[in-house]
Amino acid sequence: MADEEVATKAPESDAQQQNLFPGDTPTQQGPSMGEHCTTDRPTPSGEVPTGEISKLGNVDCYITKPSDYPHSPSKLLLLLTGGTGVKSKNNQLQADKYAAEGFLVVMPDQFDGDPAPSASTTTTAESGTSLLEQFKLRTAETAKSFLIDMWLARHTPEKVLPLLHKVTEGAKEEFADAIANGEGIYAVGYCFGAKYVLILAGEHPDTIGWGQAPAKDEEQGTIKKAPIIKAGAIAHGTLVEVEDIEGVKVPVTIAAVEDDPVFPDEIREAGKKALEKNKIEHEIQVYSGVPHGFAVLGQYEDRKIQDAQRSAFGQMLGWLQAH
């Protein structure tokens, strides 16, 4: 499907494109994380989460259900967040929005109680500041970049995927009715979580022992496990590699940001070609003039970013409902 350009030029986007983590040098792969991956926007006024945090597969999860569940059929949706994690009020409200549309939503703590360090500190020195003040800002920025790099080193596929496996196995027992009703598990991922939706959408030797040598059968050769999810939707992925998209075997929709240094155009384009080559049903919409992270629930002053946020939610929800 051809990319659909959504013109949503906004003042915040100009600043955001320069507001990368210190030490990030836009290379071919771009910076690993952006501010919107680790910091919540202001929460919509008056909105209160309706779900609760409980254990599933011995992993903390925010679970939110349609108001008429279990009296009316529901489908199970796995929601994977950005760095702000499961206790973020905005992420919980985002999960509630999907629940209001008929999904039983499981949002796991994929960081095992260790969300990303906050990136809310100002990262650009204002004109007129002294050399000493500028030095202090740069020192703080360097320290923050180091903290993010250390955090990412703690949360690799080898650590995250076993947690997700425990949650999906637990869901098969706890919410078998919802999984049966949807004929599988659906998944949506934002920023950090987007990469893992793509991985769960693929055929891999072992999603528990990620990175280990694949199990082999003497007669059949390498054993590949079927995708864990039925269909996926992602927004502005973080740390996504072309190989992640090449491995996708189920229908997927992608909400991307034009000229996004965190999810570069070249990766998106290469991924699109791979999906087309592999004949995987897909949809890609590119939003221009918006910051990375725009689709995550939170307030923006600019009406155009608000509209893009609503559009991306509609895109992702519509895809899940159609599959």
CSV table of C-alpha atoms in Angstrom, one decimal:
chain,number,residue,atom,x,y,z
A,1,MET,CA,0.0,0.0,0.0
A,2,ALA,CA,1.3,3.4,-0.9
A,3,ASP,CA,2.4,5.7,2.0
A,4,GLU,CA,-0.2,8.3,3.0
A,5,GLU,CA,1.2,11.7,3.8
A,6,VAL,CA,-0.5,13.5,6.7
A,7,ALA,CA,0.4,17.2,6.7
A,8,THR,CA,0.6,18.2,10.4
A,9,LYS,CA,3.3,20.9,10.6
A,10,ALA,CA,3.7,22.0,14.2
A,11,PRO,CA,6.0,24.3,16.1
A,12,GLU,CA,7.0,21.6,18.5
A,13,SER,CA,8.4,19.4,15.7
A,14,ASP,CA,11.1,21.8,14.7
A,15,ALA,CA,12.5,21.9,18.2
A,16,GLN,CA,12.0,18.2,18.7
A,17,GLN,CA,14.1,17.3,15.6
A,18,GLN,CA,17.1,19.0,17.3
A,19,ASN,CA,16.2,17.8,20.8
A,20,LEU,CA,18.0,14.5,20.7
A,21,PHE,CA,19.8,13.0,23.6
A,22,PRO,CA,23.3,14.5,24.0
A,23,GLY,CA,26.0,12.4,22.4
A,24,ASP,CA,23.5,11.2,19.8
A,25,THR,CA,25.1,11.9,16.4
A,26,PRO,CA,22.7,11.4,13.5
A,27,THR,CA,24.3,8.6,11.7
A,28,GLN,CA,22.9,6.2,9.2
A,29,GLN,CA,21.1,4.4,12.0
A,30,GLY,CA,20.3,7.6,13.9
A,31,PRO,CA,20.1,8.1,17.7
A,32,SER,CA,18.8,5.2,19.8
A,33,MET,CA,16.2,7.1,21.8
A,34,GLY,CA,14.4,10.4,21.8
A,35,GLU,CA,12.9,12.5,24.6
A,36,HIS,CA,9.4,11.4,23.8
A,37,CYS,CA,10.4,7.7,24.3
A,38,THR,CA,11.2,8.4,28.0
A,39,THR,CA,9.1,11.4,29.1
A,40,ASP,CA,5.3,11.7,29.3
A,41,ARG,CA,3.5,14.7,27.9
A,42,PRO,CA,1.0,16.4,30.2
A,43,THR,CA,-1.9,14.0,31.0
A,44,PRO,CA,-5.3,15.0,29.5
A,45,SER,CA,-7.2,16.9,32.1
A,46,GLY,CA,-9.8,15.0,34.2
A,47,GLU,CA,-9.0,11.6,32.8
A,48,VAL,CA,-8.4,8.7,35.3
A,49,PRO,CA,-7.3,5.2,34.5
A,50,THR,CA,-9.9,2.5,35.0
A,51,GLY,CA,-7.8,-0.7,35.0
A,52,GLU,CA,-5.6,-2.2,37.6
A,53,ILE,CA,-2.1,-3.6,38.0
A,54,SER,CA,-2.0,-7.3,38.7
A,55,LYS,CA,0.2,-10.3,38.1
A,56,LEU,CA,0.0,-12.3,34.9
A,57,GLY,CA,2.6,-15.0,34.4
A,58,ASN,CA,4.2,-13.6,37.6
A,59,VAL,CA,4.8,-10.3,35.7
A,60,ASP,CA,3.2,-7.0,36.7
A,61,CYS,CA,0.6,-6.0,34.1
A,62,TYR,CA,-1.8,-3.1,33.8
A,63,ILE,CA,-5.1,-4.9,32.8
A,64,THR,CA,-8.1,-3.0,31.5
A,65,LYS,CA,-11.3,-4.5,30.2
A,66,PRO,CA,-14.4,-3.4,28.3
A,67,SER,CA,-17.2,-2.3,30.6
A,68,ASP,CA,-19.4,-5.2,29.6
A,69,TYR,CA,-16.8,-7.9,29.8
A,70,PRO,CA,-17.2,-10.9,30.2
A,71,HIS,CA,-20.9,-10.6,29.3
A,72,SER,CA,-20.0,-9.6,25.8
A,73,PRO,CA,-17.2,-11.2,23.8
A,74,SER,CA,-13.8,-9.4,23.8
A,75,LYS,CA,-10.5,-9.8,22.0
A,76,LEU,CA,-7.1,-9.8,23.8
A,77,LEU,CA,-4.7,-7.0,23.0
A,78,LEU,CA,-1.1,-6.9,24.2
A,79,LEU,CA,0.1,-3.3,24.5
A,80,LEU,CA,3.8,-2.6,24.7
A,81,THR,CA,4.9,0.8,25.8
A,82,GLY,CA,7.7,3.2,25.3
A,83,GLY,CA,10.3,3.8,28.1
A,84,THR,CA,7.8,5.4,30.5
A,85,GLY,CA,6.4,1.9,31.2
A,86,VAL,CA,3.4,0.3,32.8
A,87,LYS,CA,2.9,2.8,35.7
A,88,SER,CA,2.7,5.8,33.4
A,89,LYS,CA,-0.8,7.4,33.7
A,90,ASN,CA,-0.7,8.3,30.0
A,91,ASN,CA,0.1,4.7,29.0
A,92,GLN,CA,-2.7,3.4,31.2
A,93,LEU,CA,-5.2,5.8,29.7
A,94,GLN,CA,-4.0,4.7,26.2
A,95,ALA,CA,-4.8,1.1,27.2
A,96,ASP,CA,-8.2,2.2,28.4
A,97,LYS,CA,-9.0,3.7,25.0
A,98,TYR,CA,-8.5,0.4,23.4
A,99,ALA,CA,-10.6,-1.3,26.1
A,100,ALA,CA,-13.4,1.2,25.4
A,101,GLU,CA,-13.3,-0.2,21.8
A,102,GLY,CA,-13.9,-3.8,22.9
A,103,PHE,CA,-10.4,-5.1,23.6
A,104,LEU,CA,-9.3,-6.7,26.8
A,105,VAL,CA,-5.9,-5.0,27.1
A,106,VAL,CA,-2.8,-6.5,28.8
A,107,MET,CA,0.0,-4.0,29.2
A,108,PRO,CA,3.0,-5.8,30.8
A,109,ASP,CA,5.9,-4.3,32.7
A,110,GLN,CA,8.4,-5.2,30.1
A,111,PHE,CA,11.1,-3.4,32.0
A,112,ASP,CA,10.7,-5.4,35.2
A,113,GLY,CA,10.3,-2.4,37.5
A,114,ASP,CA,13.0,-0.3,35.8
A,115,PRO,CA,11.5,2.3,33.4
A,116,ALA,CA,13.7,4.6,31.5
A,117,PRO,CA,15.5,7.5,33.2
A,118,SER,CA,13.5,10.8,32.7
A,119,ALA,CA,14.6,12.9,29.7
A,120,SER,CA,12.7,16.0,30.8
A,121,THR,CA,15.7,18.2,31.5
A,122,THR,CA,16.2,21.0,29.0
A,123,THR,CA,18.8,20.0,26.4
A,124,THR,CA,19.6,23.2,24.6
A,125,ALA,CA,21.3,26.3,26.1
A,126,GLU,CA,19.4,29.5,25.7
A,127,SER,CA,21.2,32.4,24.0
A,128,GLY,CA,22.8,34.7,26.6
A,129,THR,CA,23.7,32.0,29.1
A,130,SER,CA,27.2,32.1,30.5
A,131,LEU,CA,29.9,29.7,29.5
A,132,LEU,CA,29.8,28.1,32.9
A,133,GLU,CA,26.0,27.6,32.6
A,134,GLN,CA,26.4,26.1,29.2
A,135,PHE,CA,29.1,23.8,30.5
A,136,LYS,CA,26.8,22.6,33.3
A,137,LEU,CA,24.0,21.9,30.8
A,138,ARG,CA,26.3,19.9,28.5
A,139,THR,CA,27.6,17.9,31.5
A,140,ALA,CA,24.1,17.1,32.6
A,141,GLU,CA,23.2,16.1,29.0
A,142,THR,CA,26.2,13.8,28.8
A,143,ALA,CA,25.3,12.2,32.1
A,144,LYS,CA,21.7,11.7,30.9
A,145,SER,CA,22.8,10.1,27.6
A,146,PHE,CA,25.0,7.7,29.6
A,147,LEU,CA,22.1,6.8,31.8
A,148,ILE,CA,19.9,6.0,28.8
A,149,ASP,CA,22.7,3.9,27.2
A,150,MET,CA,23.1,2.0,30.4
A,151,TRP,CA,19.3,1.5,30.7
A,152,LEU,CA,19.1,0.2,27.1
A,153,ALA,CA,22.0,-2.3,27.9
A,154,ARG,CA,19.8,-3.7,30.7
A,155,HIS,CA,16.8,-4.1,28.4
A,156,THR,CA,17.8,-6.2,25.5
A,157,PRO,CA,15.7,-8.8,23.7
A,158,GLU,CA,17.3,-11.5,25.8
A,159,LYS,CA,15.8,-9.8,28.9
A,160,VAL,CA,12.5,-8.5,27.5
A,161,LEU,CA,11.3,-11.4,25.4
A,162,PRO,CA,11.2,-14.0,28.3
A,163,LEU,CA,9.0,-11.6,30.2
A,164,LEU,CA,6.6,-11.2,27.3
A,165,HIS,CA,6.5,-15.0,26.8
A,166,LYS,CA,5.5,-15.4,30.5
A,167,VAL,CA,2.7,-12.8,30.0
A,168,THR,CA,1.3,-14.4,26.8
A,169,GLU,CA,1.4,-17.9,28.3
A,170,GLY,CA,-0.4,-16.5,31.4
A,171,ALA,CA,-2.9,-14.8,29.2
A,172,LYS,CA,-3.7,-18.1,27.5
A,173,GLU,CA,-4.8,-19.5,30.8
A,174,GLU,CA,-6.4,-16.4,32.4
A,175,PHE,CA,-8.1,-15.0,29.3
A,176,ALA,CA,-8.6,-18.0,27.1
A,177,ASP,CA,-12.1,-16.8,26.1
A,178,ALA,CA,-10.8,-13.5,24.7
A,179,ILE,CA,-8.0,-15.2,22.8
A,180,ALA,CA,-10.4,-17.7,21.4
A,181,ASN,CA,-12.9,-15.0,20.4
A,182,GLY,CA,-10.2,-13.1,18.5
A,183,GLU,CA,-8.6,-16.3,17.2
A,184,GLY,CA,-5.3,-15.2,18.6
A,185,ILE,CA,-3.5,-12.4,20.3
A,186,TYR,CA,-3.4,-8.9,18.9
A,187,ALA,CA,-0.6,-6.5,19.7
A,188,VAL,CA,0.2,-2.7,19.5
A,189,GLY,CA,3.5,-1.1,20.3
A,190,TYR,CA,4.8,2.4,20.8
A,191,CYS,CA,8.5,3.5,20.6
A,192,PHE,CA,10.5,0.8,22.5
A,193,GLY,CA,7.5,-1.6,22.4
A,194,ALA,CA,7.2,-1.4,18.6
A,195,LYS,CA,10.3,-3.4,18.0
A,196,TYR,CA,8.9,-6.2,20.2
A,197,VAL,CA,5.6,-6.3,18.4
A,198,LEU,CA,7.6,-6.8,15.2
A,199,ILE,CA,9.6,-9.7,16.8
A,200,LEU,CA,6.4,-11.3,18.1
A,201,ALA,CA,5.0,-11.0,14.6
A,202,GLY,CA,7.8,-13.2,13.2
A,203,GLU,CA,8.9,-16.8,13.0
A,204,HIS,CA,11.8,-17.3,15.3
A,205,PRO,CA,13.7,-20.3,16.7
A,206,ASP,CA,13.1,-19.4,20.3
A,207,THR,CA,11.7,-16.2,21.7
A,208,ILE,CA,12.6,-17.2,25.2
A,209,GLY,CA,16.3,-17.9,24.6
A,210,TRP,CA,16.7,-15.0,22.2
A,211,GLY,CA,20.2,-15.0,20.7
A,212,GLN,CA,20.9,-18.6,21.5
A,213,ALA,CA,21.6,-21.2,18.8
A,214,PRO,CA,18.3,-22.3,17.2
A,215,ALA,CA,16.9,-25.7,18.2
A,216,LYS,CA,17.3,-28.3,15.4
A,217,ASP,CA,15.6,-31.4,14.4
A,218,GLU,CA,17.7,-34.0,12.5
A,219,GLU,CA,15.0,-34.6,10.0
A,220,GLN,CA,13.3,-31.3,9.7
A,221,GLY,CA,16.3,-29.0,10.2
A,222,THR,CA,15.9,-25.8,12.2
A,223,ILE,CA,12.6,-25.5,14.1
A,224,LYS,CA,10.9,-22.2,13.7
A,225,LYS,CA,8.1,-21.2,16.1
A,226,ALA,CA,5.0,-19.6,14.7
A,227,PRO,CA,4.3,-15.9,15.3
A,228,ILE,CA,2.9,-15.3,18.8
A,229,ILE,CA,0.5,-12.6,17.6
A,230,LYS,CA,-2.2,-12.6,14.9
A,231,ALA,CA,-1.9,-9.0,13.8
A,232,GLY,CA,0.1,-6.0,15.0
A,233,ALA,CA,0.1,-2.2,14.9
A,234,ILE,CA,3.2,0.0,15.7
A,235,ALA,CA,3.9,3.7,16.0
A,236,HIS,CA,7.3,5.4,15.6
A,237,GLY,CA,9.5,2.5,16.5
A,238,THR,CA,12.7,2.7,18.5
A,239,LEU,CA,15.8,0.5,17.9
A,240,VAL,CA,14.0,-1.1,14.9
A,241,GLU,CA,16.2,-2.8,12.4
A,242,VAL,CA,15.4,-3.8,8.9
A,243,GLU,CA,15.7,-7.5,10.0
A,244,ASP,CA,12.9,-7.0,12.5
A,245,ILE,CA,10.5,-6.0,9.6
A,246,GLU,CA,11.8,-8.6,7.2
A,247,GLY,CA,10.9,-11.3,9.7
A,248,VAL,CA,7.2,-10.2,10.0
A,249,LYS,CA,4.7,-12.9,9.0
A,250,VAL,CA,1.4,-11.4,10.1
A,251,PRO,CA,-0.6,-8.3,9.0
A,252,VAL,CA,1.0,-5.1,10.4
A,253,THR,CA,0.3,-1.4,10.2
A,254,ILE,CA,3.0,1.2,10.8
A,255,ALA,CA,2.5,4.8,11.9
A,256,ALA,CA,5.8,6.6,11.1
A,257,VAL,CA,7.2,10.1,11.3
A,258,GLU,CA,8.8,11.7,8.3
A,259,ASP,CA,12.5,12.4,8.7
A,260,ASP,CA,12.5,10.6,12.1
A,261,PRO,CA,16.2,10.2,13.2
A,262,VAL,CA,15.1,7.4,15.7
A,263,PHE,CA,13.2,5.4,13.0
A,264,PRO,CA,14.9,6.6,9.8
A,265,ASP,CA,13.2,6.8,6.5
A,266,GLU,CA,15.7,4.4,4.9
A,267,ILE,CA,14.8,1.7,7.5
A,268,ARG,CA,11.1,2.3,6.9
A,269,GLU,CA,11.5,2.1,3.1
A,270,ALA,CA,13.7,-1.1,3.2
A,271,GLY,CA,11.1,-2.6,5.6
A,272,LYS,CA,8.3,-1.7,3.2
A,273,LYS,CA,10.1,-3.4,0.3
A,274,ALA,CA,10.6,-6.5,2.4
A,275,LEU,CA,6.9,-6.6,3.3
A,276,GLU,CA,6.0,-6.3,-0.3
A,277,LYS,CA,8.5,-8.9,-1.4
A,278,ASN,CA,7.2,-11.4,1.3
A,279,LYS,CA,3.6,-10.6,0.4
A,280,ILE,CA,2.7,-9.6,3.9
A,281,GLU,CA,-0.5,-7.6,4.3
A,282,HIS,CA,0.6,-4.2,5.6
A,283,GLU,CA,-0.2,-0.5,5.8
A,284,ILE,CA,2.2,2.4,6.3
A,285,GLN,CA,1.2,5.9,7.0
A,286,VAL,CA,3.8,8.7,7.3
A,287,TYR,CA,3.0,11.7,9.4
A,288,SER,CA,5.0,14.9,8.6
A,289,GLY,CA,5.8,17.8,10.9
A,290,VAL,CA,5.2,15.8,14.1
A,291,PRO,CA,7.7,14.7,16.7
A,292,HIS,CA,8.7,11.1,17.4
A,293,GLY,CA,6.4,9.8,20.0
A,294,PHE,CA,3.4,11.9,18.9
A,295,ALA,CA,1.0,9.0,18.8
A,296,VAL,CA,1.5,8.3,22.6
A,297,LEU,CA,-1.4,9.7,24.5
A,298,GLY,CA,-0.6,13.1,26.0
A,299,GLN,CA,-1.5,16.8,25.5
A,300,TYR,CA,-0.1,19.0,22.8
A,301,GLU,CA,-0.9,22.7,22.4
A,302,ASP,CA,-0.8,22.5,18.6
A,303,ARG,CA,-4.1,21.4,17.1
A,304,LYS,CA,-2.4,19.8,14.2
A,305,ILE,CA,-0.4,17.4,16.4
A,306,GLN,CA,-3.6,16.6,18.3
A,307,ASP,CA,-5.3,15.7,15.0
A,308,ALA,CA,-2.3,13.5,14.0
A,309,GLN,CA,-2.5,11.7,17.3
A,310,ARG,CA,-6.2,11.0,16.8
A,311,SER,CA,-5.5,9.9,13.3
A,312,ALA,CA,-2.8,7.5,14.3
A,313,PHE,CA,-5.0,5.9,17.0
A,314,GLY,CA,-7.7,5.5,14.4
A,315,GLN,CA,-5.3,3.9,12.0
A,316,MET,CA,-4.0,1.4,14.5
A,317,LEU,CA,-7.4,0.6,16.1
A,318,GLY,CA,-9.0,0.2,12.6
A,319,TRP,CA,-6.3,-2.2,11.6
A,320,LEU,CA,-6.8,-4.4,14.7
A,321,GLN,CA,-10.5,-4.4,14.3
A,322,ALA,CA,-10.3,-5.4,10.7
A,323,HIS,CA,-8.1,-8.4,11.4
